[in-house]
mmCIF file of C-alpha atoms in Angstrom:
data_model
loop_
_atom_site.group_PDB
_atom_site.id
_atom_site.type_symbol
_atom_site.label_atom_id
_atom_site.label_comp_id
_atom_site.label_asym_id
_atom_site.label_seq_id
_atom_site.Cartn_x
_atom_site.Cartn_y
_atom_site.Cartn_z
ATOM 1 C CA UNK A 93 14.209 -15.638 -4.294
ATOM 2 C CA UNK A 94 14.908 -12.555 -2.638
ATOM 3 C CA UNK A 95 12.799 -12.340 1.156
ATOM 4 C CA UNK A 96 12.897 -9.130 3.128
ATOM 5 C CA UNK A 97 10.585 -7.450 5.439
ATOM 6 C CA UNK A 98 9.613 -4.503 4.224
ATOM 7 C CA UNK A 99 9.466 -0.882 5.765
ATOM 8 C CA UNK A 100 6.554 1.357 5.634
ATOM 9 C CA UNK A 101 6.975 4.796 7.033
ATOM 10 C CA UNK A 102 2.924 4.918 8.300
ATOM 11 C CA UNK A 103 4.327 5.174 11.860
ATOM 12 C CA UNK A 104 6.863 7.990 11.480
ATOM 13 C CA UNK A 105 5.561 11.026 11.874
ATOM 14 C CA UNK A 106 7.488 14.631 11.158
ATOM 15 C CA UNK A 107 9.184 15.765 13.893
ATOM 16 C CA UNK A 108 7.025 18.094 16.183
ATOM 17 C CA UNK A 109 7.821 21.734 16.066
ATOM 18 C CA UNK A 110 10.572 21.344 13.200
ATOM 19 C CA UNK A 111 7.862 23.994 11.658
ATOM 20 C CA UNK A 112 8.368 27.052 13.265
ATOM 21 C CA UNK A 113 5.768 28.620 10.601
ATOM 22 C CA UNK A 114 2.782 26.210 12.719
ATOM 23 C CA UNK A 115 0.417 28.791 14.798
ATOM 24 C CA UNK A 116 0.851 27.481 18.672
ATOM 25 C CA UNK A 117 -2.585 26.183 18.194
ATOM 26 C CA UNK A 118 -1.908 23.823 15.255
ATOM 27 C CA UNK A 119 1.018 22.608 17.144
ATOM 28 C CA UNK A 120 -0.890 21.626 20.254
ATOM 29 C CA UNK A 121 -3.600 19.763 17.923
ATOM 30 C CA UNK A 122 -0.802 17.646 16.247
ATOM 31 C CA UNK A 123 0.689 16.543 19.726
ATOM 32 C CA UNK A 124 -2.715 15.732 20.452
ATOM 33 C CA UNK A 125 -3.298 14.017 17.320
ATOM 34 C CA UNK A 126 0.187 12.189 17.517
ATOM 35 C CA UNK A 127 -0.708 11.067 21.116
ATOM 36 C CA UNK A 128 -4.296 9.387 20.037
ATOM 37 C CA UNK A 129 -2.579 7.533 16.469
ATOM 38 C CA UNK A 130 -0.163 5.767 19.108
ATOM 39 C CA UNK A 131 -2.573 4.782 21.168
ATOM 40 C CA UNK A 132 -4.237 3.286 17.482
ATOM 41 C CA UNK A 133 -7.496 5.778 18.037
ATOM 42 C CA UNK A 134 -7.276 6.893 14.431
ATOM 43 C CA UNK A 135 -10.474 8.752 14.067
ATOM 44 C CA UNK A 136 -9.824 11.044 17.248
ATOM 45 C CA UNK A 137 -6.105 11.500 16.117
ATOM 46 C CA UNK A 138 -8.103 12.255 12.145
ATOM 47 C CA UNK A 139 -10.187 15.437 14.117
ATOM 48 C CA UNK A 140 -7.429 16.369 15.678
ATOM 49 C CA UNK A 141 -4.869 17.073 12.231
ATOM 50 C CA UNK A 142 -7.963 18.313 10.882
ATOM 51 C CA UNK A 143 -8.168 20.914 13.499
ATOM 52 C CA UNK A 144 -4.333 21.908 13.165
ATOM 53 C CA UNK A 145 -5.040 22.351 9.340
ATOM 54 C CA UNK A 146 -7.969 24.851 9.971
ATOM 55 C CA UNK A 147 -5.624 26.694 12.520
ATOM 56 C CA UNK A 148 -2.351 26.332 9.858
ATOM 57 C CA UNK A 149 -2.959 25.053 6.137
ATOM 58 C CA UNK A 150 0.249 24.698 5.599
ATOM 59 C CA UNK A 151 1.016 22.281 8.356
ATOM 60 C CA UNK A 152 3.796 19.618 6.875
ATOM 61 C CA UNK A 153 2.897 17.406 9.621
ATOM 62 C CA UNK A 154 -0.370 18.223 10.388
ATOM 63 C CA UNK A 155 -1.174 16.581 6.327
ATOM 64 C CA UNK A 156 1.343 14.007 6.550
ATOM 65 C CA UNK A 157 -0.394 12.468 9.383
ATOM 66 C CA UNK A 158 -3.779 12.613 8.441
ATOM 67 C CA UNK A 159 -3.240 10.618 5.392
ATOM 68 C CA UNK A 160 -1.703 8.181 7.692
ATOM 69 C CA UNK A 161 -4.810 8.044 9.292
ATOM 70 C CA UNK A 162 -6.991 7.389 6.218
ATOM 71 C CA UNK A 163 -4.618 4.653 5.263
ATOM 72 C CA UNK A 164 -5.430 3.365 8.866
ATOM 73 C CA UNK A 165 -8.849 3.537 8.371
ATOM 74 C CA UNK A 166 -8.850 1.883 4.741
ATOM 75 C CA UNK A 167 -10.186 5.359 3.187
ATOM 76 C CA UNK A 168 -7.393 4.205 0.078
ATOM 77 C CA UNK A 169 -8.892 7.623 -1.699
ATOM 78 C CA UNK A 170 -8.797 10.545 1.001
ATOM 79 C CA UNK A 171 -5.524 9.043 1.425
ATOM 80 C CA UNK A 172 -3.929 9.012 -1.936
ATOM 81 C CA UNK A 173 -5.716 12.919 -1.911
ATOM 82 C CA UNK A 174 -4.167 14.370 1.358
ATOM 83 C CA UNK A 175 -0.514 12.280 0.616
ATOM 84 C CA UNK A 176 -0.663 14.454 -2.903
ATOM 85 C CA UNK A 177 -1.748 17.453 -0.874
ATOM 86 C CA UNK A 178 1.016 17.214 1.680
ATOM 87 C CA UNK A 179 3.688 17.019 -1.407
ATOM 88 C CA UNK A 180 2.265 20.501 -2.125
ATOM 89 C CA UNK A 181 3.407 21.758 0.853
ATOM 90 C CA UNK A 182 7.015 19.534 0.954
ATOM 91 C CA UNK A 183 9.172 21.139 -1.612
ATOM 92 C CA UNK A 184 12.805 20.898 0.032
ATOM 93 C CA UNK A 185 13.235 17.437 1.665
ATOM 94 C CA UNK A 186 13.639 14.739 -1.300
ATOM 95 C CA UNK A 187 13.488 11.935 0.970
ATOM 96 C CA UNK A 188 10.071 13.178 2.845
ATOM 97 C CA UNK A 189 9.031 13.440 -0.357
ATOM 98 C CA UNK A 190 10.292 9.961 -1.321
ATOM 99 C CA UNK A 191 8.781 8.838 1.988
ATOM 100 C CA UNK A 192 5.014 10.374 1.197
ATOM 101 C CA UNK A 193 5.322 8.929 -2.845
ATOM 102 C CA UNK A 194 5.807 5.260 -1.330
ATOM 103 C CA UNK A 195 3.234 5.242 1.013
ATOM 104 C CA UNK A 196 1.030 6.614 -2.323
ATOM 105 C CA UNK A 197 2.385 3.265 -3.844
ATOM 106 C CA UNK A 198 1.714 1.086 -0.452
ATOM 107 C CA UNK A 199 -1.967 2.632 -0.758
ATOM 108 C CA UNK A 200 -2.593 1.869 -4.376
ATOM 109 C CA UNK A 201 -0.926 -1.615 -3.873
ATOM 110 C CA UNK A 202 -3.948 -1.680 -0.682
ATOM 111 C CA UNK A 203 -6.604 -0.201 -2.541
ATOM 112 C CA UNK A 204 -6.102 -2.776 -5.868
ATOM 113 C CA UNK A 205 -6.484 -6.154 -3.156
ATOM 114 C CA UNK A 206 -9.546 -4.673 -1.455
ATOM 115 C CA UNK A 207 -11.048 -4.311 -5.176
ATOM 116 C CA UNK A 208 -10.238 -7.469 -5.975
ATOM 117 C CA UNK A 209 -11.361 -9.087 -3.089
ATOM 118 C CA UNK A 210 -14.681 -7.036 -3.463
ATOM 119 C CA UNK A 211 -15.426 -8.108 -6.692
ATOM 120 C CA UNK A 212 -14.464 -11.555 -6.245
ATOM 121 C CA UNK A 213 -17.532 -11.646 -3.899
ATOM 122 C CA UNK A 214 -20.007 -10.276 -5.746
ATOM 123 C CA UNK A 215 -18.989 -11.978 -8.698
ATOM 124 C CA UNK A 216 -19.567 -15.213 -6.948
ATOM 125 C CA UNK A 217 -22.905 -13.764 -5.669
ATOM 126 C CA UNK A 218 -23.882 -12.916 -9.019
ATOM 127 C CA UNK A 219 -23.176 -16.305 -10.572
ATOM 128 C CA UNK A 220 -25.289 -17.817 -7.996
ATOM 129 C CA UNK A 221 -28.391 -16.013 -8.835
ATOM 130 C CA UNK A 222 -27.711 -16.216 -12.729
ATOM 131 C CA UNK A 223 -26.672 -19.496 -12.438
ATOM 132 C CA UNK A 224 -22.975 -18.602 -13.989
ATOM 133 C CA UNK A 225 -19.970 -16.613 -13.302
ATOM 134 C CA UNK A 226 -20.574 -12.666 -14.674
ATOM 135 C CA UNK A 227 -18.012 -11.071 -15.928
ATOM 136 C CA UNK A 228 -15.807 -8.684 -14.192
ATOM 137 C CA UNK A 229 -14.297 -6.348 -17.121
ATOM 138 C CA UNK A 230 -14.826 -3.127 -14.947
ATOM 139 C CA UNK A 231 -13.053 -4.207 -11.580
ATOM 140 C CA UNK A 232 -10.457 -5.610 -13.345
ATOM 141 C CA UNK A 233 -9.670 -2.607 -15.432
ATOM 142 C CA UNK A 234 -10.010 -0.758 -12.133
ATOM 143 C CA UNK A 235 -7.248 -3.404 -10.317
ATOM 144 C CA UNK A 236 -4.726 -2.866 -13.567
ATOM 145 C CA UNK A 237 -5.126 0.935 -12.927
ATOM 146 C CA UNK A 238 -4.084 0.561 -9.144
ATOM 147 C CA UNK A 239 -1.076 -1.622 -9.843
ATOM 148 C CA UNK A 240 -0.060 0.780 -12.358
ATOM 149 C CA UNK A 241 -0.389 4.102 -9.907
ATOM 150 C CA UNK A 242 0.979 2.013 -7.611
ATOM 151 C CA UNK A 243 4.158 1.370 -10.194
ATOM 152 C CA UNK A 244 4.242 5.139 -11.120
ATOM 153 C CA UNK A 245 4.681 5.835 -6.989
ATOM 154 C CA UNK A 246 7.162 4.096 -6.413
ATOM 155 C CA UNK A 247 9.358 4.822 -9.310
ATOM 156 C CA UNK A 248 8.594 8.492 -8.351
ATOM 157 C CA UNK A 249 10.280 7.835 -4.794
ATOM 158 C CA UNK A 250 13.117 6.218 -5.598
ATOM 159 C CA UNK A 251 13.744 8.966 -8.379
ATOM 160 C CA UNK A 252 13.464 11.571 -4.738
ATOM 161 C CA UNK A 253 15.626 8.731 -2.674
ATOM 162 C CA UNK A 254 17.031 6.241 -4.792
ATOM 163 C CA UNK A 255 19.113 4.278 -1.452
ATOM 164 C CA UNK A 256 15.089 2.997 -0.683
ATOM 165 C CA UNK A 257 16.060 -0.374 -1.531
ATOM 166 C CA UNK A 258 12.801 -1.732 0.377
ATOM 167 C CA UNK A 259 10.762 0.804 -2.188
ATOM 168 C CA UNK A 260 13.586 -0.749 -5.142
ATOM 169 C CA UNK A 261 12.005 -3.881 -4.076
ATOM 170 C CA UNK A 262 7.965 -3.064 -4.111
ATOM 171 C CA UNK A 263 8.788 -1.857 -7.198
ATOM 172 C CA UNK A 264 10.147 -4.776 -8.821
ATOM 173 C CA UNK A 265 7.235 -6.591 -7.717
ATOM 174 C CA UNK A 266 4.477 -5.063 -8.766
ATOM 175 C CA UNK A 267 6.460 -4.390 -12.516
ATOM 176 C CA UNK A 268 6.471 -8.510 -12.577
ATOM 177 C CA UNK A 269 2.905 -8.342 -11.445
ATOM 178 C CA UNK A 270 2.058 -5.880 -14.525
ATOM 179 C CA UNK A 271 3.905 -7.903 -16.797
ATOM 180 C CA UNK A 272 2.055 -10.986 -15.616
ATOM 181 C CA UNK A 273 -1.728 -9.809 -16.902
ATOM 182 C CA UNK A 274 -0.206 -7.710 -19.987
ATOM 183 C CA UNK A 275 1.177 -11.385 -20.969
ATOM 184 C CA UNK A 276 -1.893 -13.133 -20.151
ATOM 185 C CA UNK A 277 -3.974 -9.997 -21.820
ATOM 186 C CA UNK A 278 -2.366 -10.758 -25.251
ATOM 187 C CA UNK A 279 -3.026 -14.328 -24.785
ATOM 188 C CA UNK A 280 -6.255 -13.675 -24.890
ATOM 189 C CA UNK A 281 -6.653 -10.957 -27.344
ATOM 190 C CA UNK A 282 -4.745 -13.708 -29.886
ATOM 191 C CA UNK A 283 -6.904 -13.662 -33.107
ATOM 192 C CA UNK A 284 -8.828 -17.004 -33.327
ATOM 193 C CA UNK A 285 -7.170 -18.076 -36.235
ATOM 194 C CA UNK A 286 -4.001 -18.112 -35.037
ATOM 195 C CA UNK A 287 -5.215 -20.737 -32.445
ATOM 196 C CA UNK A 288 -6.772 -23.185 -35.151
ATOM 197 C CA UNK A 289 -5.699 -24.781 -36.987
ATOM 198 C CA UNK A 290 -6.521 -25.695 -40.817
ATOM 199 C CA UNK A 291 -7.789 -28.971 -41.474
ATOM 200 C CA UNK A 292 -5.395 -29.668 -44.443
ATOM 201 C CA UNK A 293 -2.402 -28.526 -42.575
ATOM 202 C CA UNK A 294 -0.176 -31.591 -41.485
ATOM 203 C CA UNK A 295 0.657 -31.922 -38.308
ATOM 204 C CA UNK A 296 3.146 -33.500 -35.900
ATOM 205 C CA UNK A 297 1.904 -36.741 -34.889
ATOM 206 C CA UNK A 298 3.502 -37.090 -32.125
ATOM 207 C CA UNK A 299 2.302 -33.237 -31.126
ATOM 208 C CA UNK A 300 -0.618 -32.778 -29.558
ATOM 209 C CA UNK A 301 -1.730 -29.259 -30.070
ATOM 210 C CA UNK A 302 -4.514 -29.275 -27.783
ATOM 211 C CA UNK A 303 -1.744 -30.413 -24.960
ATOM 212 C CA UNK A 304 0.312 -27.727 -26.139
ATOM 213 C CA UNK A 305 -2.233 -24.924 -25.602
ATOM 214 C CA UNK A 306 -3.362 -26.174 -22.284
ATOM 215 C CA UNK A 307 0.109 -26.468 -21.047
ATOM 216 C CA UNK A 308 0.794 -23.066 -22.233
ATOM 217 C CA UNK A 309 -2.303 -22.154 -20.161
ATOM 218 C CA UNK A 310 -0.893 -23.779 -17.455
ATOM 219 C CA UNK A 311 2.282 -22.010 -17.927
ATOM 220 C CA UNK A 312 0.220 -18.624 -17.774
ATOM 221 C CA UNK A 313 -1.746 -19.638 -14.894
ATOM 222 C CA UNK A 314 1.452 -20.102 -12.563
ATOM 223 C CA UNK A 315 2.762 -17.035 -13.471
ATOM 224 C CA UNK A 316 -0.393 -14.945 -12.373
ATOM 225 C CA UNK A 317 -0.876 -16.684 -9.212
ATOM 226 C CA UNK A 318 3.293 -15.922 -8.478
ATOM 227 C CA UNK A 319 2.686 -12.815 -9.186
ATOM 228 C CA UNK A 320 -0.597 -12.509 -6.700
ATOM 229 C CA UNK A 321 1.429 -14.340 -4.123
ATOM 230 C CA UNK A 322 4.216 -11.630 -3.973
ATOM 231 C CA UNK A 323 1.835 -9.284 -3.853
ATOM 232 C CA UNK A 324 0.195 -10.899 -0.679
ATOM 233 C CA UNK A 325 3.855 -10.855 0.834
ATOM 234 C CA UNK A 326 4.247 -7.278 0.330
ATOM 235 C CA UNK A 327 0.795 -6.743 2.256
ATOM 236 C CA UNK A 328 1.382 -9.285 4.971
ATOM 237 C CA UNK A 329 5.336 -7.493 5.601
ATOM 238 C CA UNK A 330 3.252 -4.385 5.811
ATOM 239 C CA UNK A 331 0.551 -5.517 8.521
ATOM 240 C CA UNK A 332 3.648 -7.079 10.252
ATOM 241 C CA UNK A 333 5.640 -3.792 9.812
ATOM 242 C CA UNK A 334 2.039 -2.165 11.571
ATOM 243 C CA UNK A 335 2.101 -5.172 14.356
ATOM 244 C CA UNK A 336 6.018 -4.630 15.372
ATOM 245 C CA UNK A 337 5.545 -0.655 15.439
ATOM 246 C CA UNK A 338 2.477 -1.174 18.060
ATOM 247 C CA UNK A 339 4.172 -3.810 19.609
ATOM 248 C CA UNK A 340 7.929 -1.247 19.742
ATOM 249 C CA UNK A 341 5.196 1.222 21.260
ATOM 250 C CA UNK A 342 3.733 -0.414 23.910
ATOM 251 C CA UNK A 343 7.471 -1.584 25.078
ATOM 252 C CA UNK A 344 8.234 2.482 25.137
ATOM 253 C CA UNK A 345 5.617 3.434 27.296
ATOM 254 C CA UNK A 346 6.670 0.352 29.588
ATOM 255 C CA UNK A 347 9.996 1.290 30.134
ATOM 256 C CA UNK A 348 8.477 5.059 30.451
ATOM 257 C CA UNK A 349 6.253 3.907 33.246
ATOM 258 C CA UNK A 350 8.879 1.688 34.652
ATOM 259 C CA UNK A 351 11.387 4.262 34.650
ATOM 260 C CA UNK A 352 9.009 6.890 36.233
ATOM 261 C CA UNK A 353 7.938 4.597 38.767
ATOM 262 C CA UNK A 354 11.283 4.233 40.007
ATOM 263 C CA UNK A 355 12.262 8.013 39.811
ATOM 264 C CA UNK A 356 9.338 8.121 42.291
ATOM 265 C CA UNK A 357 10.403 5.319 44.866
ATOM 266 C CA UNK A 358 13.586 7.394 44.585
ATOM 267 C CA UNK A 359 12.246 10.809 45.505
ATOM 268 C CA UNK A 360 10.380 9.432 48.355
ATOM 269 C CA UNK A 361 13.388 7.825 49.738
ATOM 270 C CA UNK A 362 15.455 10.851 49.609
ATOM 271 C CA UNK A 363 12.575 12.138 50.952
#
């Protein structure tokens, strides 16, 4: 089984002043904006893009960044909006674009475990008061959806940057996940008499078709929960992917302050 770490481009932001279109204004709101994100204060570093769009709508960065502040706060849906308003404005750099389409597909993948994890508590809260389990048709409809925006995302970046290998690999994933519940779906959909069987018919007797069904069930059972756990592996590399980039951060401004400190010992010796 294949095991990488995957890379999410959350932390990167577009290089300051590569737009020379940005008003000064705008400019000085992103750096502000970049500085607070680093230092992980997402909804000062949020009013801060906000305020470079108002001075310069069509601010690459300025849009880029904000969604990577939603997706920071868990807001899966103003994300998904500003990363599709920021490909508005990117019309020249395929692998930006690539870059903005697999964070779409990191937020869908996001957005589909919160559901699920949602509705797995209320539906457990629900079968306590009604004294059984209630069914879930809606949120799981909803879940299928995400995994399948989530599938459409990344095939879109790799079609803008098709070296992603680490996108190559999401995508593989979640198209075993999809194939997973469409398998288990038609299960389920069988017509009931294709499951019975005639009481005339002969039968094996040394088959046990009840056996066979519930090892078939079995069978179907594994799958979904292999599925589920790659899905949690993708999500965990991602936190970990977050945890290293703070961690890579707080080493920079070290060495900044370490470096500083000794430029000053320096002066005052020459001094």
């Amino acid at each position: 089984m294949m095991k990488r770490s995957l890379f999410i481009i959350l932390f990167v932001f577009i290089g300051v002043g590569l737009f020379a279109q940005n008003s000064k204004g705008a400019r000085k709101a992103v750096r502000s904006g970049n500085k607070s994100y680093k230092d992980q204060l997402y909804g000062t570093a949020e009013a801060d893009y906000r305020k470079a769009l108002e001075e310069d709508a069509s601010s690459k960065e300025a849009s880029f960044n904000l969604a990577n502040t939603y997706y920071k706060q868990q807001r899966w849906d103003d994300a998904l909006k500003e990363y599709q308003h920021y490909l508005t404005l990117e019309a020249e750099n395929p692998e930006k674009m690539g870059s903005a389409w697999s964070n779409i597909g990191n937020t869908y993948l996001k957005k589909k475990a919160n559901e699920k994890a949602a509705a797995g508590g209320g539906a457990a809260m629900m079968g306590a008061a009604a004294g059984q389990q209630q069914p879930q048709q809606g949120q799981a409809k909803q879940q299928e959806d995400n995994l399948k925006q989530s599938m459409e995302a990344y095939k879109n970046a790799l079609r803008l940057n098709p070296t992603d290998d680490n996108t190559r690999y999401n995508l593989a994933v979640v198209q075993k996940m999809i194939k997973d519940r469409e398998d288990q779906n038609k299960d389920q959909n069988q017509p009931q008499q294709n499951k019975d069987q005639k009481q005339d018919q002969k039968q094996d007797p040394k088959q046990d078709p009840q056996q066979n069904q519930d090892q078939k069930q079995d069978q179907q059972q594994q799958q979904n929960q292999m599925s589920e756990q790659n899905m949690q592996q993708i999500l965990q590399a991602l936190e970990q992917d977050e945890k290293n980039t703070q961690e890579r951060v707080k080493q920079a401004k070290a060495q900044e302050r370490k470096k500083q400190n000794e430029n000053n010992r320096k002066q005052n010796k020459d001094w």
